[in-house]
Amino acid sequence: MALLRIALSLAIALVFNLAAFYPTQAQSLGEYFRINYNYKIILPPSQTEVIGSQSFTVTVTGSAETIKDLPLPVDRAQITGRIVAQNTSTGGEPVKLNPIDYVVDIDPFPSKAGMSVPIDKTVTLQFPLGSSSGSYNIVGMIIDAKVFVSILSIPVTSFLPSPKNIGVVSYKTPATVALSNMTQTFTGSPLTPTATTTPPGLTIVWTGAPDTNVGSYPVTATVNDSNYQGSASGSFVIGKASATVTLGNMTPTYTGSPLTPTATTTPPGLTI
């Protein structure tokens, strides 16, 4: 909205100097109005970065306040803005975020001293498909501005100020994780499912695995990579292994005491 203030100021300066209507003597625009504003970037809940097609928002809040009666009846103002992302590592052409443009209307414009109009604009943004992972400076710019005096629209595009940095957003390209080998047989050693990533070869961090004993376990495989983000979860089952039992001493001689055959297990030492 700093851009908005400057654009509107220039618009009024232009109209002041229209021949036959307003004096040519320069006037102090700061005497007439001011605009207070704040920018804020809001990321998806519980996240510190934007992943793939996730949306994030930029809010613009503030007010337009007239300090002194304007010398012409400005009905409203319309500003068309654009928010882009500049990769801090690779540079190159700025990435145009979706939607490409947004519009801020100040309608009605506060033309009398002591009047003010709130400014509250929320722009929901997405990185376009194919964007590279990295840290991005989010930059706001004004690409068109005009004021309306009755039916007259006065463009002030040629007076537009420089772009303004809003903040920094970290963007990660999404990765897919496919789990397999989710049912295995007890071996006595730690066991882990298989995770395959797209793109291939990304490092995986497991939660809930490896496991050793027979049972069912909730597991999650999460990509650990500076450029990609993704995960997959499932139930990992370890089933019982087969064992063999060999009986011996099946024909003992009477002793008058209770007798029992022998049983040998493979693997050895299992309880019978």
PDB file of C-alpha atoms in Angstrom:
ATOM      1  CA  MET A   1       0.000   0.000   0.000  1.00  0.00           C
ATOM      2  CA  ALA A   2       3.045   2.302   0.095  1.00  0.00           C
ATOM      3  CA  LEU A   3       2.834   2.027  -3.681  1.00  0.00           C
ATOM      4  CA  LEU A   4      -0.851   2.931  -3.452  1.00  0.00           C
ATOM      5  CA  ARG A   5      -0.078   6.101  -1.486  1.00  0.00           C
ATOM      6  CA  ILE A   6       2.493   7.285  -4.000  1.00  0.00           C
ATOM      7  CA  ALA A   7       0.332   6.455  -7.017  1.00  0.00           C
ATOM      8  CA  LEU A   8      -2.669   8.324  -5.635  1.00  0.00           C
ATOM      9  CA  SER A   9      -0.511  11.279  -4.677  1.00  0.00           C
ATOM     10  CA  LEU A  10       0.798  11.515  -8.209  1.00  0.00           C
ATOM     11  CA  ALA A  11      -2.703  11.195  -9.588  1.00  0.00           C
ATOM     12  CA  ILE A  12      -3.907  14.176  -7.575  1.00  0.00           C
ATOM     13  CA  ALA A  13      -0.807  16.125  -8.565  1.00  0.00           C
ATOM     14  CA  LEU A  14      -1.634  15.452 -12.208  1.00  0.00           C
ATOM     15  CA  VAL A  15      -5.228  16.563 -11.877  1.00  0.00           C
ATOM     16  CA  PHE A  16      -4.250  19.697  -9.961  1.00  0.00           C
ATOM     17  CA  ASN A  17      -2.372  20.860 -13.019  1.00  0.00           C
ATOM     18  CA  LEU A  18      -5.095  20.257 -15.581  1.00  0.00           C
ATOM     19  CA  ALA A  19      -5.432  23.544 -17.440  1.00  0.00           C
ATOM     20  CA  ALA A  20      -8.591  25.572 -16.987  1.00  0.00           C
ATOM     21  CA  PHE A  21      -9.605  23.692 -13.853  1.00  0.00           C
ATOM     22  CA  TYR A  22      -6.867  23.896 -11.233  1.00  0.00           C
ATOM     23  CA  PRO A  23      -4.000  26.215 -10.431  1.00  0.00           C
ATOM     24  CA  THR A  24      -0.584  25.433 -11.832  1.00  0.00           C
ATOM     25  CA  GLN A  25       1.201  26.269  -8.590  1.00  0.00           C
ATOM     26  CA  ALA A  26       2.631  23.149  -6.940  1.00  0.00           C
ATOM     27  CA  GLN A  27       0.778  21.994  -3.856  1.00  0.00           C
ATOM     28  CA  SER A  28       1.933  19.837  -0.941  1.00  0.00           C
ATOM     29  CA  LEU A  29       0.207  16.481  -1.334  1.00  0.00           C
ATOM     30  CA  GLY A  30       1.080  15.529   2.233  1.00  0.00           C
ATOM     31  CA  GLU A  31      -1.358  18.211   3.377  1.00  0.00           C
ATOM     32  CA  TYR A  32      -4.316  16.319   1.949  1.00  0.00           C
ATOM     33  CA  PHE A  33      -4.228  12.632   2.836  1.00  0.00           C
ATOM     34  CA  ARG A  34      -2.210   9.724   4.166  1.00  0.00           C
ATOM     35  CA  ILE A  35      -2.465   5.944   3.927  1.00  0.00           C
ATOM     36  CA  ASN A  36      -1.430   3.607   6.737  1.00  0.00           C
ATOM     37  CA  TYR A  37      -0.855  -0.031   5.854  1.00  0.00           C
ATOM     38  CA  ASN A  38       0.683  -3.367   6.833  1.00  0.00           C
ATOM     39  CA  TYR A  39       1.636  -6.445   4.824  1.00  0.00           C
ATOM     40  CA  LYS A  40       1.533  -9.933   6.287  1.00  0.00           C
ATOM     41  CA  ILE A  41       2.356 -13.345   4.786  1.00  0.00           C
ATOM     42  CA  ILE A  42       0.264 -16.248   6.124  1.00  0.00           C
ATOM     43  CA  LEU A  43       1.539 -19.788   5.467  1.00  0.00           C
ATOM     44  CA  PRO A  44      -0.533 -23.008   5.608  1.00  0.00           C
ATOM     45  CA  PRO A  45      -1.420 -24.052   9.189  1.00  0.00           C
ATOM     46  CA  SER A  46       1.422 -25.586  11.240  1.00  0.00           C
ATOM     47  CA  GLN A  47       3.936 -25.101   8.404  1.00  0.00           C
ATOM     48  CA  THR A  48       7.022 -22.992   7.878  1.00  0.00           C
ATOM     49  CA  GLU A  49       7.097 -23.494   4.103  1.00  0.00           C
ATOM     50  CA  VAL A  50       4.879 -23.889   1.047  1.00  0.00           C
ATOM     51  CA  ILE A  51       4.778 -27.287  -0.649  1.00  0.00           C
ATOM     52  CA  GLY A  52       3.695 -27.815  -4.260  1.00  0.00           C
ATOM     53  CA  SER A  53       0.234 -26.472  -5.046  1.00  0.00           C
ATOM     54  CA  GLN A  54      -0.486 -25.345  -1.488  1.00  0.00           C
ATOM     55  CA  SER A  55      -1.880 -21.832  -1.144  1.00  0.00           C
ATOM     56  CA  PHE A  56      -0.588 -19.024   1.045  1.00  0.00           C
ATOM     57  CA  THR A  57      -1.933 -15.529   1.501  1.00  0.00           C
ATOM     58  CA  VAL A  58      -0.711 -11.970   1.636  1.00  0.00           C
ATOM     59  CA  THR A  59      -2.929  -9.555   3.535  1.00  0.00           C
ATOM     60  CA  VAL A  60      -2.904  -5.798   3.159  1.00  0.00           C
ATOM     61  CA  THR A  61      -4.624  -3.872   5.952  1.00  0.00           C
ATOM     62  CA  GLY A  62      -4.730  -0.218   6.841  1.00  0.00           C
ATOM     63  CA  SER A  63      -6.694   2.943   6.083  1.00  0.00           C
ATOM     64  CA  ALA A  64      -6.868   5.912   3.730  1.00  0.00           C
ATOM     65  CA  GLU A  65      -7.420   9.142   5.680  1.00  0.00           C
ATOM     66  CA  THR A  66      -8.019  12.655   4.374  1.00  0.00           C
ATOM     67  CA  ILE A  67      -6.388  15.390   6.441  1.00  0.00           C
ATOM     68  CA  LYS A  68      -7.568  18.372   4.386  1.00  0.00           C
ATOM     69  CA  ASP A  69     -10.468  18.732   1.960  1.00  0.00           C
ATOM     70  CA  LEU A  70      -9.381  17.669  -1.519  1.00  0.00           C
ATOM     71  CA  PRO A  71      -9.634  20.484  -4.102  1.00  0.00           C
ATOM     72  CA  LEU A  72     -11.382  18.142  -6.570  1.00  0.00           C
ATOM     73  CA  PRO A  73     -14.101  15.513  -6.134  1.00  0.00           C
ATOM     74  CA  VAL A  74     -12.191  12.224  -6.390  1.00  0.00           C
ATOM     75  CA  ASP A  75     -14.862   9.499  -6.336  1.00  0.00           C
ATOM     76  CA  ARG A  76     -12.678   6.433  -6.040  1.00  0.00           C
ATOM     77  CA  ALA A  77      -9.282   4.948  -6.807  1.00  0.00           C
ATOM     78  CA  GLN A  78      -8.376   1.615  -8.335  1.00  0.00           C
ATOM     79  CA  ILE A  79      -4.966  -0.018  -8.086  1.00  0.00           C
ATOM     80  CA  THR A  80      -3.963  -3.194  -9.943  1.00  0.00           C
ATOM     81  CA  GLY A  81      -1.120  -5.036  -8.261  1.00  0.00           C
ATOM     82  CA  ARG A  82       1.006  -8.074  -8.913  1.00  0.00           C
ATOM     83  CA  ILE A  83       2.920 -10.270  -6.469  1.00  0.00           C
ATOM     84  CA  VAL A  84       5.945 -12.179  -7.719  1.00  0.00           C
ATOM     85  CA  ALA A  85       8.572 -14.429  -6.136  1.00  0.00           C
ATOM     86  CA  GLN A  86      12.307 -14.012  -6.701  1.00  0.00           C
ATOM     87  CA  ASN A  87      14.511 -17.039  -5.972  1.00  0.00           C
ATOM     88  CA  THR A  88      17.209 -15.828  -3.592  1.00  0.00           C
ATOM     89  CA  SER A  89      19.722 -18.480  -4.741  1.00  0.00           C
ATOM     90  CA  THR A  90      19.303 -18.746  -8.509  1.00  0.00           C
ATOM     91  CA  GLY A  91      18.019 -15.279  -9.334  1.00  0.00           C
ATOM     92  CA  GLY A  92      16.676 -15.234 -12.873  1.00  0.00           C
ATOM     93  CA  GLU A  93      13.262 -14.017 -13.933  1.00  0.00           C
ATOM     94  CA  PRO A  94      10.759 -13.526 -11.100  1.00  0.00           C
ATOM     95  CA  VAL A  95       8.091 -16.230 -10.781  1.00  0.00           C
ATOM     96  CA  LYS A  96       4.589 -14.874 -11.380  1.00  0.00           C
ATOM     97  CA  LEU A  97       2.408 -16.278  -8.621  1.00  0.00           C
ATOM     98  CA  ASN A  98      -1.197 -17.264  -9.291  1.00  0.00           C
ATOM     99  CA  PRO A  99      -3.388 -15.284  -9.620  1.00  0.00           C
ATOM    100  CA  ILE A 100      -1.112 -13.015 -11.622  1.00  0.00           C
ATOM    101  CA  ASP A 101      -2.955  -9.763 -10.769  1.00  0.00           C
ATOM    102  CA  TYR A 102      -5.209  -8.434  -8.013  1.00  0.00           C
ATOM    103  CA  VAL A 103      -7.206  -5.224  -7.614  1.00  0.00           C
ATOM    104  CA  VAL A 104      -7.550  -2.874  -4.640  1.00  0.00           C
ATOM    105  CA  ASP A 105     -10.529  -0.481  -4.755  1.00  0.00           C
ATOM    106  CA  ILE A 106     -10.838   2.563  -2.514  1.00  0.00           C
ATOM    107  CA  ASP A 107     -14.495   3.370  -2.987  1.00  0.00           C
ATOM    108  CA  PRO A 108     -15.603   5.872  -1.981  1.00  0.00           C
ATOM    109  CA  PHE A 109     -12.413   7.840  -1.679  1.00  0.00           C
ATOM    110  CA  PRO A 110     -12.374   9.998   1.486  1.00  0.00           C
ATOM    111  CA  SER A 111     -12.435  13.499   0.020  1.00  0.00           C
ATOM    112  CA  LYS A 112     -13.303  15.509   3.157  1.00  0.00           C
ATOM    113  CA  ALA A 113     -11.062  16.308   6.098  1.00  0.00           C
ATOM    114  CA  GLY A 114     -11.401  13.809   8.949  1.00  0.00           C
ATOM    115  CA  MET A 115     -12.835  11.050   6.728  1.00  0.00           C
ATOM    116  CA  SER A 116     -11.135   7.657   6.472  1.00  0.00           C
ATOM    117  CA  VAL A 117     -11.768   4.412   4.626  1.00  0.00           C
ATOM    118  CA  PRO A 118     -10.408   1.029   5.810  1.00  0.00           C
ATOM    119  CA  ILE A 119      -8.224  -1.003   3.481  1.00  0.00           C
ATOM    120  CA  ASP A 120      -8.470  -4.761   3.886  1.00  0.00           C
ATOM    121  CA  LYS A 121      -7.356  -6.970   1.013  1.00  0.00           C
ATOM    122  CA  THR A 122      -6.439 -10.653   1.151  1.00  0.00           C
ATOM    123  CA  VAL A 123      -4.669 -12.169  -1.841  1.00  0.00           C
ATOM    124  CA  THR A 124      -4.524 -15.988  -2.025  1.00  0.00           C
ATOM    125  CA  LEU A 125      -1.450 -17.139  -3.945  1.00  0.00           C
ATOM    126  CA  GLN A 126       0.079 -20.311  -5.386  1.00  0.00           C
ATOM    127  CA  PHE A 127       3.420 -21.092  -6.958  1.00  0.00           C
ATOM    128  CA  PRO A 128       2.954 -22.237 -10.575  1.00  0.00           C
ATOM    129  CA  LEU A 129       3.644 -25.858 -11.501  1.00  0.00           C
ATOM    130  CA  GLY A 130       7.307 -26.500 -12.227  1.00  0.00           C
ATOM    131  CA  SER A 131       8.642 -23.913  -9.781  1.00  0.00           C
ATOM    132  CA  SER A 132      12.070 -24.738  -8.395  1.00  0.00           C
ATOM    133  CA  SER A 133      12.562 -25.387  -4.710  1.00  0.00           C
ATOM    134  CA  GLY A 134      14.251 -22.672  -2.707  1.00  0.00           C
ATOM    135  CA  SER A 135      13.872 -19.506  -0.695  1.00  0.00           C
ATOM    136  CA  TYR A 136      11.919 -16.729  -2.414  1.00  0.00           C
ATOM    137  CA  ASN A 137      11.635 -13.016  -1.789  1.00  0.00           C
ATOM    138  CA  ILE A 138       7.965 -12.109  -2.173  1.00  0.00           C
ATOM    139  CA  VAL A 139       7.710  -8.785  -3.990  1.00  0.00           C
ATOM    140  CA  GLY A 140       4.689  -6.566  -4.513  1.00  0.00           C
ATOM    141  CA  MET A 141       4.419  -4.207  -7.461  1.00  0.00           C
ATOM    142  CA  ILE A 142       1.792  -1.909  -8.941  1.00  0.00           C
ATOM    143  CA  ILE A 143       1.200  -2.390 -12.656  1.00  0.00           C
ATOM    144  CA  ASP A 144      -1.738  -0.051 -13.168  1.00  0.00           C
ATOM    145  CA  ALA A 145      -3.340   2.772 -11.195  1.00  0.00           C
ATOM    146  CA  LYS A 146      -6.109   5.255 -11.868  1.00  0.00           C
ATOM    147  CA  VAL A 147      -8.348   7.702 -10.075  1.00  0.00           C
ATOM    148  CA  PHE A 148     -11.928   8.502 -11.028  1.00  0.00           C
ATOM    149  CA  VAL A 149     -13.321  12.014 -11.062  1.00  0.00           C
ATOM    150  CA  SER A 150     -16.995  11.733 -11.990  1.00  0.00           C
ATOM    151  CA  ILE A 151     -16.954   9.846 -15.296  1.00  0.00           C
ATOM    152  CA  LEU A 152     -13.321  10.712 -15.974  1.00  0.00           C
ATOM    153  CA  SER A 153     -10.708   7.991 -15.450  1.00  0.00           C
ATOM    154  CA  ILE A 154      -7.213   9.361 -14.998  1.00  0.00           C
ATOM    155  CA  PRO A 155      -4.410   6.815 -15.493  1.00  0.00           C
ATOM    156  CA  VAL A 156      -1.227   7.284 -13.484  1.00  0.00           C
ATOM    157  CA  THR A 157       0.677   4.200 -14.637  1.00  0.00           C
ATOM    158  CA  SER A 158       3.664   6.226 -15.807  1.00  0.00           C
ATOM    159  CA  PHE A 159       4.186   7.459 -12.238  1.00  0.00           C
ATOM    160  CA  LEU A 160       4.334   4.021 -10.623  1.00  0.00           C
ATOM    161  CA  PRO A 161       6.992   3.519  -7.924  1.00  0.00           C
ATOM    162  CA  SER A 162       9.502   0.701  -7.562  1.00  0.00           C
ATOM    163  CA  PRO A 163       8.492  -2.795  -6.326  1.00  0.00           C
ATOM    164  CA  LYS A 164       8.576  -3.457  -2.588  1.00  0.00           C
ATOM    165  CA  ASN A 165       9.818  -6.547  -0.721  1.00  0.00           C
ATOM    166  CA  ILE A 166       7.060  -8.114   1.406  1.00  0.00           C
ATOM    167  CA  GLY A 167       8.878 -11.055   3.013  1.00  0.00           C
ATOM    168  CA  VAL A 168      10.500 -14.446   2.395  1.00  0.00           C
ATOM    169  CA  VAL A 169       8.782 -17.792   1.688  1.00  0.00           C
ATOM    170  CA  SER A 170      10.455 -21.197   1.471  1.00  0.00           C
ATOM    171  CA  TYR A 171       9.052 -23.375  -1.328  1.00  0.00           C
ATOM    172  CA  LYS A 172       9.566 -27.127  -1.748  1.00  0.00           C
ATOM    173  CA  THR A 173       8.714 -29.285  -4.740  1.00  0.00           C
ATOM    174  CA  PRO A 174       6.414 -32.186  -3.771  1.00  0.00           C
ATOM    175  CA  ALA A 175       7.758 -35.763  -3.869  1.00  0.00           C
ATOM    176  CA  THR A 176       5.751 -39.001  -3.754  1.00  0.00           C
ATOM    177  CA  VAL A 177       6.555 -41.918  -1.465  1.00  0.00           C
ATOM    178  CA  ALA A 178       5.293 -45.457  -2.160  1.00  0.00           C
ATOM    179  CA  LEU A 179       5.446 -48.078   0.621  1.00  0.00           C
ATOM    180  CA  SER A 180       5.915 -51.808  -0.033  1.00  0.00           C
ATOM    181  CA  ASN A 181       7.012 -54.994   1.761  1.00  0.00           C
ATOM    182  CA  MET A 182       4.558 -54.042   4.494  1.00  0.00           C
ATOM    183  CA  THR A 183       3.992 -57.638   5.667  1.00  0.00           C
ATOM    184  CA  GLN A 184       7.061 -59.619   6.721  1.00  0.00           C
ATOM    185  CA  THR A 185       7.853 -62.734   8.718  1.00  0.00           C
ATOM    186  CA  PHE A 186       9.577 -62.668  12.084  1.00  0.00           C
ATOM    187  CA  THR A 187      13.331 -63.304  11.818  1.00  0.00           C
ATOM    188  CA  GLY A 188      14.571 -62.199  15.241  1.00  0.00           C
ATOM    189  CA  SER A 189      16.293 -59.180  13.642  1.00  0.00           C
ATOM    190  CA  PRO A 190      14.976 -55.616  13.128  1.00  0.00           C
ATOM    191  CA  LEU A 191      12.748 -55.307  10.053  1.00  0.00           C
ATOM    192  CA  THR A 192      11.775 -52.234   7.997  1.00  0.00           C
ATOM    193  CA  PRO A 193       9.351 -51.796   5.073  1.00  0.00           C
ATOM    194  CA  THR A 194      10.514 -50.532   1.674  1.00  0.00           C
ATOM    195  CA  ALA A 195       9.970 -46.914   0.564  1.00  0.00           C
ATOM    196  CA  THR A 196      10.366 -45.795  -3.057  1.00  0.00           C
ATOM    197  CA  THR A 197      10.457 -42.084  -3.921  1.00  0.00           C
ATOM    198  CA  THR A 198       9.615 -40.090  -7.036  1.00  0.00           C
ATOM    199  CA  PRO A 199      11.987 -38.578  -8.007  1.00  0.00           C
ATOM    200  CA  PRO A 200      14.077 -41.642  -7.138  1.00  0.00           C
ATOM    201  CA  GLY A 201      16.856 -41.848  -4.595  1.00  0.00           C
ATOM    202  CA  LEU A 202      15.636 -39.332  -2.026  1.00  0.00           C
ATOM    203  CA  THR A 203      16.668 -39.927   1.585  1.00  0.00           C
ATOM    204  CA  ILE A 204      13.936 -41.380   3.817  1.00  0.00           C
ATOM    205  CA  VAL A 205      13.533 -41.004   7.583  1.00  0.00           C
ATOM    206  CA  TRP A 206      11.334 -43.663   9.241  1.00  0.00           C
ATOM    207  CA  THR A 207       8.981 -43.127  12.157  1.00  0.00           C
ATOM    208  CA  GLY A 208       7.801 -46.330  13.871  1.00  0.00           C
ATOM    209  CA  ALA A 209      10.342 -48.611  12.167  1.00  0.00           C
ATOM    210  CA  PRO A 210      12.433 -50.753  12.312  1.00  0.00           C
ATOM    211  CA  ASP A 211      10.554 -53.339  14.423  1.00  0.00           C
ATOM    212  CA  THR A 212      11.543 -56.811  15.607  1.00  0.00           C
ATOM    213  CA  ASN A 213       8.704 -58.592  17.389  1.00  0.00           C
ATOM    214  CA  VAL A 214       5.512 -60.043  15.950  1.00  0.00           C
ATOM    215  CA  GLY A 215       2.761 -57.403  15.762  1.00  0.00           C
ATOM    216  CA  SER A 216       1.239 -54.526  13.793  1.00  0.00           C
ATOM    217  CA  TYR A 217       2.967 -51.136  13.829  1.00  0.00           C
ATOM    218  CA  PRO A 218       1.992 -47.692  12.428  1.00  0.00           C
ATOM    219  CA  VAL A 219       4.910 -46.412  10.343  1.00  0.00           C
ATOM    220  CA  THR A 220       5.651 -43.244   8.351  1.00  0.00           C
ATOM    221  CA  ALA A 221       8.325 -42.672   5.711  1.00  0.00           C
ATOM    222  CA  THR A 222       9.258 -38.980   5.309  1.00  0.00           C
ATOM    223  CA  VAL A 223      11.487 -37.458   2.640  1.00  0.00           C
ATOM    224  CA  ASN A 224      14.519 -35.710   4.165  1.00  0.00           C
ATOM    225  CA  ASP A 225      15.748 -33.411   1.402  1.00  0.00           C
ATOM    226  CA  SER A 226      16.373 -29.674   1.151  1.00  0.00           C
ATOM    227  CA  ASN A 227      14.516 -29.445  -2.166  1.00  0.00           C
ATOM    228  CA  TYR A 228      11.642 -31.931  -1.836  1.00  0.00           C
ATOM    229  CA  GLN A 229       8.863 -32.700   0.630  1.00  0.00           C
ATOM    230  CA  GLY A 230       6.681 -35.822   0.872  1.00  0.00           C
ATOM    231  CA  SER A 231       5.634 -38.705   3.100  1.00  0.00           C
ATOM    232  CA  ALA A 232       3.526 -41.862   3.281  1.00  0.00           C
ATOM    233  CA  SER A 233       2.079 -43.849   6.199  1.00  0.00           C
ATOM    234  CA  GLY A 234       0.740 -47.373   6.702  1.00  0.00           C
ATOM    235  CA  SER A 235       0.541 -50.416   8.980  1.00  0.00           C
ATOM    236  CA  PHE A 236       3.606 -52.638   9.090  1.00  0.00           C
ATOM    237  CA  VAL A 237       2.836 -56.234  10.083  1.00  0.00           C
ATOM    238  CA  ILE A 238       5.352 -58.801  11.327  1.00  0.00           C
ATOM    239  CA  GLY A 239       3.883 -62.299  11.295  1.00  0.00           C
ATOM    240  CA  LYS A 240       4.929 -65.454  13.143  1.00  0.00           C
ATOM    241  CA  ALA A 241       7.647 -67.587  11.595  1.00  0.00           C
ATOM    242  CA  SER A 242       7.255 -71.354  11.049  1.00  0.00           C
ATOM    243  CA  ALA A 243       8.963 -73.717  13.508  1.00  0.00           C
ATOM    244  CA  THR A 244       9.531 -77.481  13.378  1.00  0.00           C
ATOM    245  CA  VAL A 245       9.147 -79.838  16.338  1.00  0.00           C
ATOM    246  CA  THR A 246      10.870 -83.248  16.481  1.00  0.00           C
ATOM    247  CA  LEU A 247       9.659 -85.756  19.055  1.00  0.00           C
ATOM    248  CA  GLY A 248      11.995 -88.276  20.761  1.00  0.00           C
ATOM    249  CA  ASN A 249      11.965 -90.923  23.538  1.00  0.00           C
ATOM    250  CA  MET A 250       8.604 -92.082  22.327  1.00  0.00           C
ATOM    251  CA  THR A 251       8.888 -95.650  23.848  1.00  0.00           C
ATOM    252  CA  PRO A 252      10.162 -95.281  27.435  1.00  0.00           C
ATOM    253  CA  THR A 253      10.100 -98.111  29.977  1.00  0.00           C
ATOM    254  CA  TYR A 254       7.646 -98.103  32.847  1.00  0.00           C
ATOM    255  CA  THR A 255       8.996 -96.535  36.002  1.00  0.00           C
ATOM    256  CA  GLY A 256       5.877 -95.962  38.063  1.00  0.00           C
ATOM    257  CA  SER A 257       6.361 -92.175  37.655  1.00  0.00           C
ATOM    258  CA  PRO A 258       4.876 -89.796  35.032  1.00  0.00           C
ATOM    259  CA  LEU A 259       6.804 -89.974  31.768  1.00  0.00           C
ATOM    260  CA  THR A 260       6.925 -87.485  28.853  1.00  0.00           C
ATOM    261  CA  PRO A 261       8.537 -87.738  25.402  1.00  0.00           C
ATOM    262  CA  THR A 262      11.166 -85.179  24.392  1.00  0.00           C
ATOM    263  CA  ALA A 263      10.560 -82.364  21.894  1.00  0.00           C
ATOM    264  CA  THR A 264      13.282 -80.537  19.967  1.00  0.00           C
ATOM    265  CA  THR A 265      12.461 -77.298  18.124  1.00  0.00           C
ATOM    266  CA  THR A 266      13.974 -75.551  15.129  1.00  0.00           C
ATOM    267  CA  PRO A 267      14.906 -72.848  15.852  1.00  0.00           C
ATOM    268  CA  PRO A 268      16.118 -74.307  19.121  1.00  0.00           C
ATOM    269  CA  GLY A 269      14.924 -73.376  22.586  1.00  0.00           C
ATOM    270  CA  LEU A 270      11.266 -72.626  21.841  1.00  0.00           C
ATOM    271  CA  THR A 271       8.841 -73.236  24.652  1.00  0.00           C
ATOM    272  CA  ILE A 272       6.771 -76.453  24.264  1.00  0.00           C
TER     273      ILE A 272
END
